[in-house]
PDB file of C-alpha atoms in Angstrom:
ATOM      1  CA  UNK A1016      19.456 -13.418  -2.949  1.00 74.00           C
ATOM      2  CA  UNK A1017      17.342 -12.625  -6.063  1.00 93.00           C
ATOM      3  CA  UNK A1018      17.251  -9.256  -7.305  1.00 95.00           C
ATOM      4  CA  UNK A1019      13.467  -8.464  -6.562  1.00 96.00           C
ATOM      5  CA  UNK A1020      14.472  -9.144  -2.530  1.00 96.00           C
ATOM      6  CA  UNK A1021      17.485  -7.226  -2.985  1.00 96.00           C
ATOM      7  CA  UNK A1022      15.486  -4.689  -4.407  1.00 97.00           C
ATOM      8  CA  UNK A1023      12.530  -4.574  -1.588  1.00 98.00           C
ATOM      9  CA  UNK A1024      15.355  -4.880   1.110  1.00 96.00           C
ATOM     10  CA  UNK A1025      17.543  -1.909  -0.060  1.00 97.00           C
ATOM     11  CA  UNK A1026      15.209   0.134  -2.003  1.00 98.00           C
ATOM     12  CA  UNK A1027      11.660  -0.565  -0.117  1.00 98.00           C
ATOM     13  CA  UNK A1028      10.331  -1.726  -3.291  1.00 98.00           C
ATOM     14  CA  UNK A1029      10.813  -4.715  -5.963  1.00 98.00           C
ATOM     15  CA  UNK A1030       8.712  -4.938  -9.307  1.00 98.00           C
ATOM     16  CA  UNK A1031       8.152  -8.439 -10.962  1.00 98.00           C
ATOM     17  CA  UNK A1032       7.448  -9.466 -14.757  1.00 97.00           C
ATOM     18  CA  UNK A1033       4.830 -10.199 -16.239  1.00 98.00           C
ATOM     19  CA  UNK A1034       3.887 -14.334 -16.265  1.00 98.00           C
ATOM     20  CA  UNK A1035       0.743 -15.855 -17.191  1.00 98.00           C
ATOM     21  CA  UNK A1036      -0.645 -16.859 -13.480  1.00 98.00           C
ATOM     22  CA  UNK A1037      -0.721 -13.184 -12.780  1.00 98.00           C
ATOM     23  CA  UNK A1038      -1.946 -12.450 -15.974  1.00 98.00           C
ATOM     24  CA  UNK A1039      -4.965 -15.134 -15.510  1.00 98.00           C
ATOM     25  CA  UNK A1040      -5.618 -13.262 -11.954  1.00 98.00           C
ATOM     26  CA  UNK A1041      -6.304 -10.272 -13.697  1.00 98.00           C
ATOM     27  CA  UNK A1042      -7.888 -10.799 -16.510  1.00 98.00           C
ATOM     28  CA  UNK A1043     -10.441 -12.953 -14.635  1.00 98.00           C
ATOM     29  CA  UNK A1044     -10.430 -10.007 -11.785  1.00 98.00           C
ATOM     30  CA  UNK A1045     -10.342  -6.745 -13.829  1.00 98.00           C
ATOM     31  CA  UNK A1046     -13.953  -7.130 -15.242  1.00 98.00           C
ATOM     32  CA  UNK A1047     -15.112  -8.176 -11.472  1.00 98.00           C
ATOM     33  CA  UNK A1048     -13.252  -4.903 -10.494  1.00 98.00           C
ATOM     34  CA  UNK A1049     -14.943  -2.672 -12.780  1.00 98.00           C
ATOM     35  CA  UNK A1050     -18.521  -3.996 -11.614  1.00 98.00           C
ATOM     36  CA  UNK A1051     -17.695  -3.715  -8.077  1.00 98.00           C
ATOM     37  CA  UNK A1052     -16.693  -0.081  -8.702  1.00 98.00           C
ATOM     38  CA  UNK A1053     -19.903   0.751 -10.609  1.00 98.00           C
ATOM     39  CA  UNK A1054     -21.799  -0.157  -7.604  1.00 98.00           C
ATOM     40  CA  UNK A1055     -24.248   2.608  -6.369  1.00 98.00           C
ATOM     41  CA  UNK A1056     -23.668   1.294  -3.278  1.00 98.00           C
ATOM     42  CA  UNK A1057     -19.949   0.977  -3.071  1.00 98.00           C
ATOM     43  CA  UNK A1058     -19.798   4.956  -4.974  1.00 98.00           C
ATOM     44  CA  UNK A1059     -21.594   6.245  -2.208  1.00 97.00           C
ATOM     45  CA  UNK A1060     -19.543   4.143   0.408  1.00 97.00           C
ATOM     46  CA  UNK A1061     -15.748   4.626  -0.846  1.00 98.00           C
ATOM     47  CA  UNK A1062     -15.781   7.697  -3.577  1.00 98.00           C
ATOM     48  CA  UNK A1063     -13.448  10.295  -2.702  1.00 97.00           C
ATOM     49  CA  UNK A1064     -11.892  13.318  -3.593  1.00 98.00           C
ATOM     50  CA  UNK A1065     -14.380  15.298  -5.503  1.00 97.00           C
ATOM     51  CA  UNK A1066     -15.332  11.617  -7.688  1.00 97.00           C
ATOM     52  CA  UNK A1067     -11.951  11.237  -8.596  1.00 98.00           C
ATOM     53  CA  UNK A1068     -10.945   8.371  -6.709  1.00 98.00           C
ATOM     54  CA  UNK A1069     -12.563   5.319  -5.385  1.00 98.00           C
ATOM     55  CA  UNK A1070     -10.709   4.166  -2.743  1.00 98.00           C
ATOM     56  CA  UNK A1071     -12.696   0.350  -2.162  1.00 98.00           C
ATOM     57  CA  UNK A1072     -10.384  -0.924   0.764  1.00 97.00           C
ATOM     58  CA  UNK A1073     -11.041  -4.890   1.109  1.00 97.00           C
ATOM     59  CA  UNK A1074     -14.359  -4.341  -1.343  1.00 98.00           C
ATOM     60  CA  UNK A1075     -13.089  -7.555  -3.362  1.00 98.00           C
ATOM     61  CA  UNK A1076     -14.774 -10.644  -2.158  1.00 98.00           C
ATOM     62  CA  UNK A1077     -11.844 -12.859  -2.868  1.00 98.00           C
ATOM     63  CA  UNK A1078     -10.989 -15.740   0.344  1.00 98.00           C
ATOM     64  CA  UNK A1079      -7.807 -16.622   1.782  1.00 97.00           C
ATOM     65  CA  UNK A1080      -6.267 -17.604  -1.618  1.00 98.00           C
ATOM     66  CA  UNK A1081      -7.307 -14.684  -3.580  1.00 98.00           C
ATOM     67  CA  UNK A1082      -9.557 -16.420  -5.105  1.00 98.00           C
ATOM     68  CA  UNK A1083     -13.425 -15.318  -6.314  1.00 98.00           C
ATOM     69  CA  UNK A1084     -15.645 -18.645  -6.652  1.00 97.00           C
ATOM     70  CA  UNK A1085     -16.540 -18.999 -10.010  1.00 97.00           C
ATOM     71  CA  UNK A1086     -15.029 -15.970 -11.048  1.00 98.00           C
ATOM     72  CA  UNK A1087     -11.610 -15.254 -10.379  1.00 98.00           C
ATOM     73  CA  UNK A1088      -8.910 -17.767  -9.589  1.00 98.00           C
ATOM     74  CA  UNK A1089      -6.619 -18.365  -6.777  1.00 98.00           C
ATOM     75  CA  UNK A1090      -3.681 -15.765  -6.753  1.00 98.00           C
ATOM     76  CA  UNK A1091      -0.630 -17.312  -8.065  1.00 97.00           C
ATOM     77  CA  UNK A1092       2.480 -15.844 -10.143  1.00 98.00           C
ATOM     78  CA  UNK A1093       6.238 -14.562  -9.697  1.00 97.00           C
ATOM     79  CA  UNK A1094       5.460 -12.296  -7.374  1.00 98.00           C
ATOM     80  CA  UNK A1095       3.135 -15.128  -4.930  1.00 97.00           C
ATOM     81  CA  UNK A1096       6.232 -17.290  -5.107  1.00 97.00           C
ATOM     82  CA  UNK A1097       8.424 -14.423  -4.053  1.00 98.00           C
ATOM     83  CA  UNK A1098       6.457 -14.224  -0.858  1.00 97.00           C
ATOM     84  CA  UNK A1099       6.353 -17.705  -0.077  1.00 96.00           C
ATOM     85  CA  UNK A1100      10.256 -18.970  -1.050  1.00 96.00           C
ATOM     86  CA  UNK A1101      11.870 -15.352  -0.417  1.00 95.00           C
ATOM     87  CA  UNK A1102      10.106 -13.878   2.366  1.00 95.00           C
ATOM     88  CA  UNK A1103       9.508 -17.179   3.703  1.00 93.00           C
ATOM     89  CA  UNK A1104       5.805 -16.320   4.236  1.00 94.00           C
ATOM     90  CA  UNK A1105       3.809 -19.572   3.147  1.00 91.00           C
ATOM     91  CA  UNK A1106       0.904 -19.551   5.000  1.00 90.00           C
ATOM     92  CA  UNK A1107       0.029 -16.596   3.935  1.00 93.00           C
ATOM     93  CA  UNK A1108      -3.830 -15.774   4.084  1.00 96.00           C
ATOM     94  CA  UNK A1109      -4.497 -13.553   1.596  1.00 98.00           C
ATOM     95  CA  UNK A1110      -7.061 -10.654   2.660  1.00 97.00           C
ATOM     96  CA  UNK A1111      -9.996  -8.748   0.602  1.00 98.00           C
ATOM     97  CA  UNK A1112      -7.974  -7.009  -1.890  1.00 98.00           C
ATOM     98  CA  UNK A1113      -8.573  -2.942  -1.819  1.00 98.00           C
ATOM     99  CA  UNK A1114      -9.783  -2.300  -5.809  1.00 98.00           C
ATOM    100  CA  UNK A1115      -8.527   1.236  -5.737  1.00 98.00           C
ATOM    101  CA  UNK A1116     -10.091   3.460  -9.170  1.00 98.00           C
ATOM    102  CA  UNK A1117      -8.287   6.463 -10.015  1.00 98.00           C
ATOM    103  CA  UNK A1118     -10.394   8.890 -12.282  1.00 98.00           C
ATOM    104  CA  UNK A1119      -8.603  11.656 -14.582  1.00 98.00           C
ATOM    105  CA  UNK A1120      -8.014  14.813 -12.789  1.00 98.00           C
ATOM    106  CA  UNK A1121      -7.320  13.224  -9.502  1.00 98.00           C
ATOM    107  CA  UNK A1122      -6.921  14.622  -6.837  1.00 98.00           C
ATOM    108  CA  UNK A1123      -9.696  17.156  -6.524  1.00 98.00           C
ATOM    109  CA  UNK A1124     -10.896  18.919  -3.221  1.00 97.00           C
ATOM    110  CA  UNK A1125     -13.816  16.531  -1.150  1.00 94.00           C
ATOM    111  CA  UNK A1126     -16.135  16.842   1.811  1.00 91.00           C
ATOM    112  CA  UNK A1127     -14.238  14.112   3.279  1.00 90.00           C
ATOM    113  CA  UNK A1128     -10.991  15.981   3.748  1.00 92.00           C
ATOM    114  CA  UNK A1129      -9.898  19.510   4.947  1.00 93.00           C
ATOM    115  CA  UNK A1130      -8.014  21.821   2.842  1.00 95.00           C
ATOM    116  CA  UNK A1131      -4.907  21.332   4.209  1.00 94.00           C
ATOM    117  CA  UNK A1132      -5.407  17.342   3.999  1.00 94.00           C
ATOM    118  CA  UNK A1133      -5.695  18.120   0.174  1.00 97.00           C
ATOM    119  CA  UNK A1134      -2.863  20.037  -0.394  1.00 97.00           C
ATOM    120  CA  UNK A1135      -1.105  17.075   1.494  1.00 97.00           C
ATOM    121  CA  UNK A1136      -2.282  14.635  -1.069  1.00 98.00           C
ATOM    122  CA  UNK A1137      -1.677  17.058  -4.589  1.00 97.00           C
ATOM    123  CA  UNK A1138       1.808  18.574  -3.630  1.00 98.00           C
ATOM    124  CA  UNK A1139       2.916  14.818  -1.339  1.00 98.00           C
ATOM    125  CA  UNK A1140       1.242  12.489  -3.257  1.00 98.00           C
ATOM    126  CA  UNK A1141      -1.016  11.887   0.486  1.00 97.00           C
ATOM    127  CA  UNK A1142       2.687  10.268   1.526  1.00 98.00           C
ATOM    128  CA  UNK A1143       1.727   7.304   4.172  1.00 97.00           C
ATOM    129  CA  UNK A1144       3.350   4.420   5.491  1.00 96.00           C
ATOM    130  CA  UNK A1145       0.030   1.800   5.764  1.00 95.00           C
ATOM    131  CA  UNK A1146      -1.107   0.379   8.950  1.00 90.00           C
ATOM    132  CA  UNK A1147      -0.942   4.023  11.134  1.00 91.00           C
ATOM    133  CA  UNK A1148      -4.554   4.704  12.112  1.00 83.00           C
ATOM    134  CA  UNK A1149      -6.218   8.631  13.058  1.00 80.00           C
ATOM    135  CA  UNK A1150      -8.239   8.890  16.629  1.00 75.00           C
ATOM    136  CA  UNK A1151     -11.281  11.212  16.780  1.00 69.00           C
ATOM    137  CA  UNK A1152      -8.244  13.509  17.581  1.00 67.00           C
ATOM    138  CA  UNK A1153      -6.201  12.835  14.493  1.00 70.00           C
ATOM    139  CA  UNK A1154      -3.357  11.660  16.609  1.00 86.00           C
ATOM    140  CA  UNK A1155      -2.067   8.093  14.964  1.00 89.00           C
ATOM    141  CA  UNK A1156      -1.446   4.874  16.464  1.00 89.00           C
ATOM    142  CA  UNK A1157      -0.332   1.858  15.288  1.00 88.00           C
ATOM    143  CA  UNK A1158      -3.520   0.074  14.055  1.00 86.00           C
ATOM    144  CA  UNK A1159      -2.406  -2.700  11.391  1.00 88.00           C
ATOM    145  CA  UNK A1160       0.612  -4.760  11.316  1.00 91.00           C
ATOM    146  CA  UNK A1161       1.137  -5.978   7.544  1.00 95.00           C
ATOM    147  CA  UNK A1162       3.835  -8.007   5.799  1.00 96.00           C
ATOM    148  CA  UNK A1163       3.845  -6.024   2.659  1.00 98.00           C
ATOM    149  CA  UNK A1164       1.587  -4.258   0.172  1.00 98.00           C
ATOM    150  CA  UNK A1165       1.350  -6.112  -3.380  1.00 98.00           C
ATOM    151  CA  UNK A1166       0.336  -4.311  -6.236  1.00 98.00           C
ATOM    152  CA  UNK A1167      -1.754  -5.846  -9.378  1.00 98.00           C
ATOM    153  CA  UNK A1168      -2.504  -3.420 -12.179  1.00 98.00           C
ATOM    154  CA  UNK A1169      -6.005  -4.051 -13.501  1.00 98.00           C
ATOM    155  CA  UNK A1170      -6.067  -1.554 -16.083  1.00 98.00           C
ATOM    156  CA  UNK A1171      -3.747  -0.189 -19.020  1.00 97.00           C
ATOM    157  CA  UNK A1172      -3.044   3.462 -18.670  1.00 96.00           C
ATOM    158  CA  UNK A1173      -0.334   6.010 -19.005  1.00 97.00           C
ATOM    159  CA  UNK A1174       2.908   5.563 -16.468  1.00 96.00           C
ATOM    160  CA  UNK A1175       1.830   9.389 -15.502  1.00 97.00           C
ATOM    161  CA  UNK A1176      -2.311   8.293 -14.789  1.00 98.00           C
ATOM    162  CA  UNK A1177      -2.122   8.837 -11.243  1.00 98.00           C
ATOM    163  CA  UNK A1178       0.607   5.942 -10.687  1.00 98.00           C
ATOM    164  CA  UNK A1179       2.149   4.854  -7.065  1.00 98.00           C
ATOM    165  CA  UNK A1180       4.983   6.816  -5.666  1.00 98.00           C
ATOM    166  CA  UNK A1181       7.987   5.329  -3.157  1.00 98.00           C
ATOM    167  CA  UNK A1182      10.738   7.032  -1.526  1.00 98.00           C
ATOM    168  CA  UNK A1183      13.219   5.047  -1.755  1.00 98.00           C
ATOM    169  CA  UNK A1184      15.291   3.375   1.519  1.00 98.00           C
ATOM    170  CA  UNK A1185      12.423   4.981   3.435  1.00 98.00           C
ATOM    171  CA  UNK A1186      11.536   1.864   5.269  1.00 98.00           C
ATOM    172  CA  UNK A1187      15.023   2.046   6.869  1.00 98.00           C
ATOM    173  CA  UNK A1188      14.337   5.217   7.996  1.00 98.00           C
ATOM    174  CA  UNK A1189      10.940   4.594   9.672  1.00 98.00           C
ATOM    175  CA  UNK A1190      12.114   1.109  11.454  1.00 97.00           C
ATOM    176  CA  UNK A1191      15.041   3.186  13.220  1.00 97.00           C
ATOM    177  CA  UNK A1192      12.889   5.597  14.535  1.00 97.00           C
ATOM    178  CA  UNK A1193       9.822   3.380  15.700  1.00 96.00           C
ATOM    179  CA  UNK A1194      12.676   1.373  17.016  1.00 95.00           C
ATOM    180  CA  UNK A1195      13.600   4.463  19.028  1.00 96.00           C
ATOM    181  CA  UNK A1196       9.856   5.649  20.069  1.00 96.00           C
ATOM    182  CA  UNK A1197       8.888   1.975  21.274  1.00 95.00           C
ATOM    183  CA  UNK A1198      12.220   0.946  22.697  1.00 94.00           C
ATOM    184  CA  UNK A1199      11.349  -0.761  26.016  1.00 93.00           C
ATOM    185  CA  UNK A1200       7.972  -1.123  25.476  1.00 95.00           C
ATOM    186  CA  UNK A1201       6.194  -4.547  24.998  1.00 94.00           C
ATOM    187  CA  UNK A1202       5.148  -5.439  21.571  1.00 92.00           C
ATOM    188  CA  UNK A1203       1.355  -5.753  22.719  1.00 91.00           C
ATOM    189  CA  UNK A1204       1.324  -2.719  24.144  1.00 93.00           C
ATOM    190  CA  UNK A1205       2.415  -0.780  21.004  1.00 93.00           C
ATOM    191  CA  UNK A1206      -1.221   0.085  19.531  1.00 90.00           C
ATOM    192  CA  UNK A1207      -1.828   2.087  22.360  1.00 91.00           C
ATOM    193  CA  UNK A1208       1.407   4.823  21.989  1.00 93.00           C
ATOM    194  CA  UNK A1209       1.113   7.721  20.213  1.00 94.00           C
ATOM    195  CA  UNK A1210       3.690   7.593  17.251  1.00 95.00           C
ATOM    196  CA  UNK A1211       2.090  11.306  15.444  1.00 94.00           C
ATOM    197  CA  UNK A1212       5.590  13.087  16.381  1.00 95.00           C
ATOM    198  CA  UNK A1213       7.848  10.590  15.631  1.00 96.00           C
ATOM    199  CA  UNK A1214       6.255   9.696  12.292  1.00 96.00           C
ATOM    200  CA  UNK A1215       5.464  13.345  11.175  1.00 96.00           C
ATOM    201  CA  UNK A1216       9.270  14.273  11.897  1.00 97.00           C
ATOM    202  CA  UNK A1217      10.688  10.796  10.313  1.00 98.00           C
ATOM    203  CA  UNK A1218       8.351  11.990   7.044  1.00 97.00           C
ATOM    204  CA  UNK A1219       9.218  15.113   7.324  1.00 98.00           C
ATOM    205  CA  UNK A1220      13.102  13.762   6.612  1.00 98.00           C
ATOM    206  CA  UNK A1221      12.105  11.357   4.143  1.00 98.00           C
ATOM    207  CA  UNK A1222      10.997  14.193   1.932  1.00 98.00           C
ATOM    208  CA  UNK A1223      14.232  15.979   2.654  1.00 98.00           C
ATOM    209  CA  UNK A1224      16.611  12.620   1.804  1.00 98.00           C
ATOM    210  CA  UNK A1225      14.943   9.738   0.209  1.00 98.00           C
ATOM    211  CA  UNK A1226      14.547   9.731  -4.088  1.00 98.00           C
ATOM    212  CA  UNK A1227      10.709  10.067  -5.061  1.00 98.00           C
ATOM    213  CA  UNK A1228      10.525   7.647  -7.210  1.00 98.00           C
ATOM    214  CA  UNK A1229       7.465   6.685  -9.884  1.00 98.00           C
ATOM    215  CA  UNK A1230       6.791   2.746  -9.468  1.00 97.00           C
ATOM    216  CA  UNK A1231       4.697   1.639 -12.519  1.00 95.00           C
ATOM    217  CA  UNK A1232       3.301  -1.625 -13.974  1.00 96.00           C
ATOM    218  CA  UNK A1233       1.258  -3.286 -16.964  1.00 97.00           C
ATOM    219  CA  UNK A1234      -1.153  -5.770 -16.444  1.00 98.00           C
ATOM    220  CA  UNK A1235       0.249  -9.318 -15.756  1.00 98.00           C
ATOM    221  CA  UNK A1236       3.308  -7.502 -13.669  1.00 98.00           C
ATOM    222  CA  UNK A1237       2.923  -7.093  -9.651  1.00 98.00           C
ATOM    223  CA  UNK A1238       5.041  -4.965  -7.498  1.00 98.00           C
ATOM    224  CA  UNK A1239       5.837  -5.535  -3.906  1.00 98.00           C
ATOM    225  CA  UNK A1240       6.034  -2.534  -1.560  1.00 98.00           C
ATOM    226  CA  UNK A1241       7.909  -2.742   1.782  1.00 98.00           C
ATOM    227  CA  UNK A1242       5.321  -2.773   4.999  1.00 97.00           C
ATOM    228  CA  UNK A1243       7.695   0.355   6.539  1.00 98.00           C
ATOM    229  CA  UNK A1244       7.825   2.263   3.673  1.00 98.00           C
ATOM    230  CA  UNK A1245       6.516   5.605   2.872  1.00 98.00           C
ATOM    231  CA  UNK A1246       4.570   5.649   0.005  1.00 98.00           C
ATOM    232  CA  UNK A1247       1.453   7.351  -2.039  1.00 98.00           C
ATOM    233  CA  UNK A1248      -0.363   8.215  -5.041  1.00 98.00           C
ATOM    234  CA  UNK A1249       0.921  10.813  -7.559  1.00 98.00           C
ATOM    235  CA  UNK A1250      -1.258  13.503  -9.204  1.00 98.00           C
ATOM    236  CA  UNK A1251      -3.220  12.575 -12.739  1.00 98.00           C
ATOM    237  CA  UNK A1252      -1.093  14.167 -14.868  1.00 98.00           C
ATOM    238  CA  UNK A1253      -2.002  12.241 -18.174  1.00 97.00           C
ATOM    239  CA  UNK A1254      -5.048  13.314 -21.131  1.00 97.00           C
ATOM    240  CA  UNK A1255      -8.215  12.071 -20.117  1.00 97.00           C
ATOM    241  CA  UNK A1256      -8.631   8.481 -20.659  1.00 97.00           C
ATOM    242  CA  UNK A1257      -9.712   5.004 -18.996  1.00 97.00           C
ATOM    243  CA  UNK A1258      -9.786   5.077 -15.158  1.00 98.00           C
ATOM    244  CA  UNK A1259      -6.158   3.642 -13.368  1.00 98.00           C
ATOM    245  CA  UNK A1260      -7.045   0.388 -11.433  1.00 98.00           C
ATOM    246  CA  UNK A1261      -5.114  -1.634  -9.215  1.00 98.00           C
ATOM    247  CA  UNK A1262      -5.800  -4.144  -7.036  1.00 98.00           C
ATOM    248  CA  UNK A1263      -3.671  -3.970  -3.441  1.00 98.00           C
ATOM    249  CA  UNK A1264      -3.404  -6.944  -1.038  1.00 98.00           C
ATOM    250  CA  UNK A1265      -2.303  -5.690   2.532  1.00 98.00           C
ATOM    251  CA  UNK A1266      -2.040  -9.246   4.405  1.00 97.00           C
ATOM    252  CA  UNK A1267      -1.138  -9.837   7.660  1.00 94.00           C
ATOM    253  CA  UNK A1268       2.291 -12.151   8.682  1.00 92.00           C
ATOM    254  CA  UNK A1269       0.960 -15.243  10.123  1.00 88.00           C
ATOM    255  CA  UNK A1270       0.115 -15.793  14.014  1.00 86.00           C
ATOM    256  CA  UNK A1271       3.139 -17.487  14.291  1.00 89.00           C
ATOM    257  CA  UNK A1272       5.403 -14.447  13.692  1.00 90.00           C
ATOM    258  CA  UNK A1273       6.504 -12.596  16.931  1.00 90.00           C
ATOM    259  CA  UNK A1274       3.761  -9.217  17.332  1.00 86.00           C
ATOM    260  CA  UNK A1275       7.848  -6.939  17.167  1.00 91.00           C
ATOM    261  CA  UNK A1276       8.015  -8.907  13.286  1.00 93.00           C
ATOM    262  CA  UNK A1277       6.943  -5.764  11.634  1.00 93.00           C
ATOM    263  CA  UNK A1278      10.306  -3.873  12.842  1.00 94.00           C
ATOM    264  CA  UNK A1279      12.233  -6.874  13.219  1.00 92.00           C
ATOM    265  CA  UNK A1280      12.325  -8.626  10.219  1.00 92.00           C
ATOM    266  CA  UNK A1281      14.530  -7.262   6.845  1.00 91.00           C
TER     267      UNK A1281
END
């Protein structure tokens, strides 16, 4: 076992050098990014809190191998290999990649969220673990059932420019208690249950025993975050300076993979 998957499978995380694939990804995707988020149209679409963050979920028009026609190339790189030899994932279709823009002074109060939804997001970094979907009633379900989260750094900015935020072994936590919630109940039936208790008090005990930790990158370096694990975005705490971008790929396991893969599997 290599020490980036014994790293995501203890920790919930794994971060991944710098090679010249991923490098080539960026650099070709990075200007592309910047375009896309100077888009009337996509500001008025995906800005959030108070201007300060642009959130552009699947806004990149990349196709099943990450690639842009004639302008960005097909995703390759440590990190791409990882997921193919490690995680055995080979047929892996990549989705639209989320080009999220974080502007200094993030997070400030929006329309888009009440004041207790802020406070979540400045004091716990808007803690989520990704795929949990809000009803008209804010209750959650499970909406999304991804493999992992990869991380690609556009940009070069300060480690404390509104960087991502793990806690760590938090993955563990969640899998035992959505084991618990849906025990008994058929895998294609678990979109429809209400998880909001169970995930509110597994959170809620995250904060209380899993290290916070600051995840950062450089461009040409990729991270892997664990599908399970509770994650977020951390305040802009650095001087005023170039916007924080990263790219985020959210793909889904193949069809092959059993619908109970996303608690099953390490």
């Amino acid at each position: 076992m290599s020490a980036e998957r014994d790293a995501l499978q203890t920790r919930g995380w794994a971060r991944f050098p710098a090679d010249d694939e991923t490098a080539a990804w960026v650099a070709a995707a990075a200007p592309l990014a910047a375009e896309i988020a100077a888009d009337a149209e996509a500001r008025a679409a995906w800005l959030r809190c108070g201007g300060t963050w642009f959130a552009g979920v699947n806004i990149l028009p990349n196709g099943a191998d990450g690639a842009v026609p004639g302008r960005v190339p097909p995703l390759a790189g440590r990190a791409t290999r990882f997921v193919a030899e490690e995680l055995g994932l080979r047929d892996v279709s990549w989705d639209r990649a989320q080009i999220s823009v974080c502007y200094p002074g993030y997070p400030q109060p929006g329309e888009e969220e009440s004041a207790a939804a802020f406070r979540f997001r400045r004091d716990r970094d808007a803690a989520h673990v990704d795929g949990l979907l809000r009803d008209d009633q804010r209750r959650r379900q499970l909406g999304e059932r991804h493999a992992f989260v990869l991380g690609l750094p556009l940009s070069e900015t300060p480690v404390d420019a509104a960087p991502l935020v793990v806690w760590d072994g938090s993955h563990e936590l969640v899998r035992d208690a959505f084991f618990a919630r849906l025990a008994g109940i058929p895998s294609e039936r678990w979109g429809e249950e209400d998880v909001t208790d169970i995930y509110t008090e597994t959170r809620r005990q995250i904060f209380e025993t899993c290290p916070r930790v600051v995840v950062t990158a450089r461009p040409g370096e990729a991270y892997i975050v664990h599908r399970l694990a509770l994650h977020g975005v951390a305040p802009w705490q650095a001087p005023p300076g170039p916007p924080r971008v990263i790219a985020y790929f959210r793909p889904e396991p193949p069809a092959r993979y059993p619908r109970d893969w996303w608690l099953a599997a390490p």
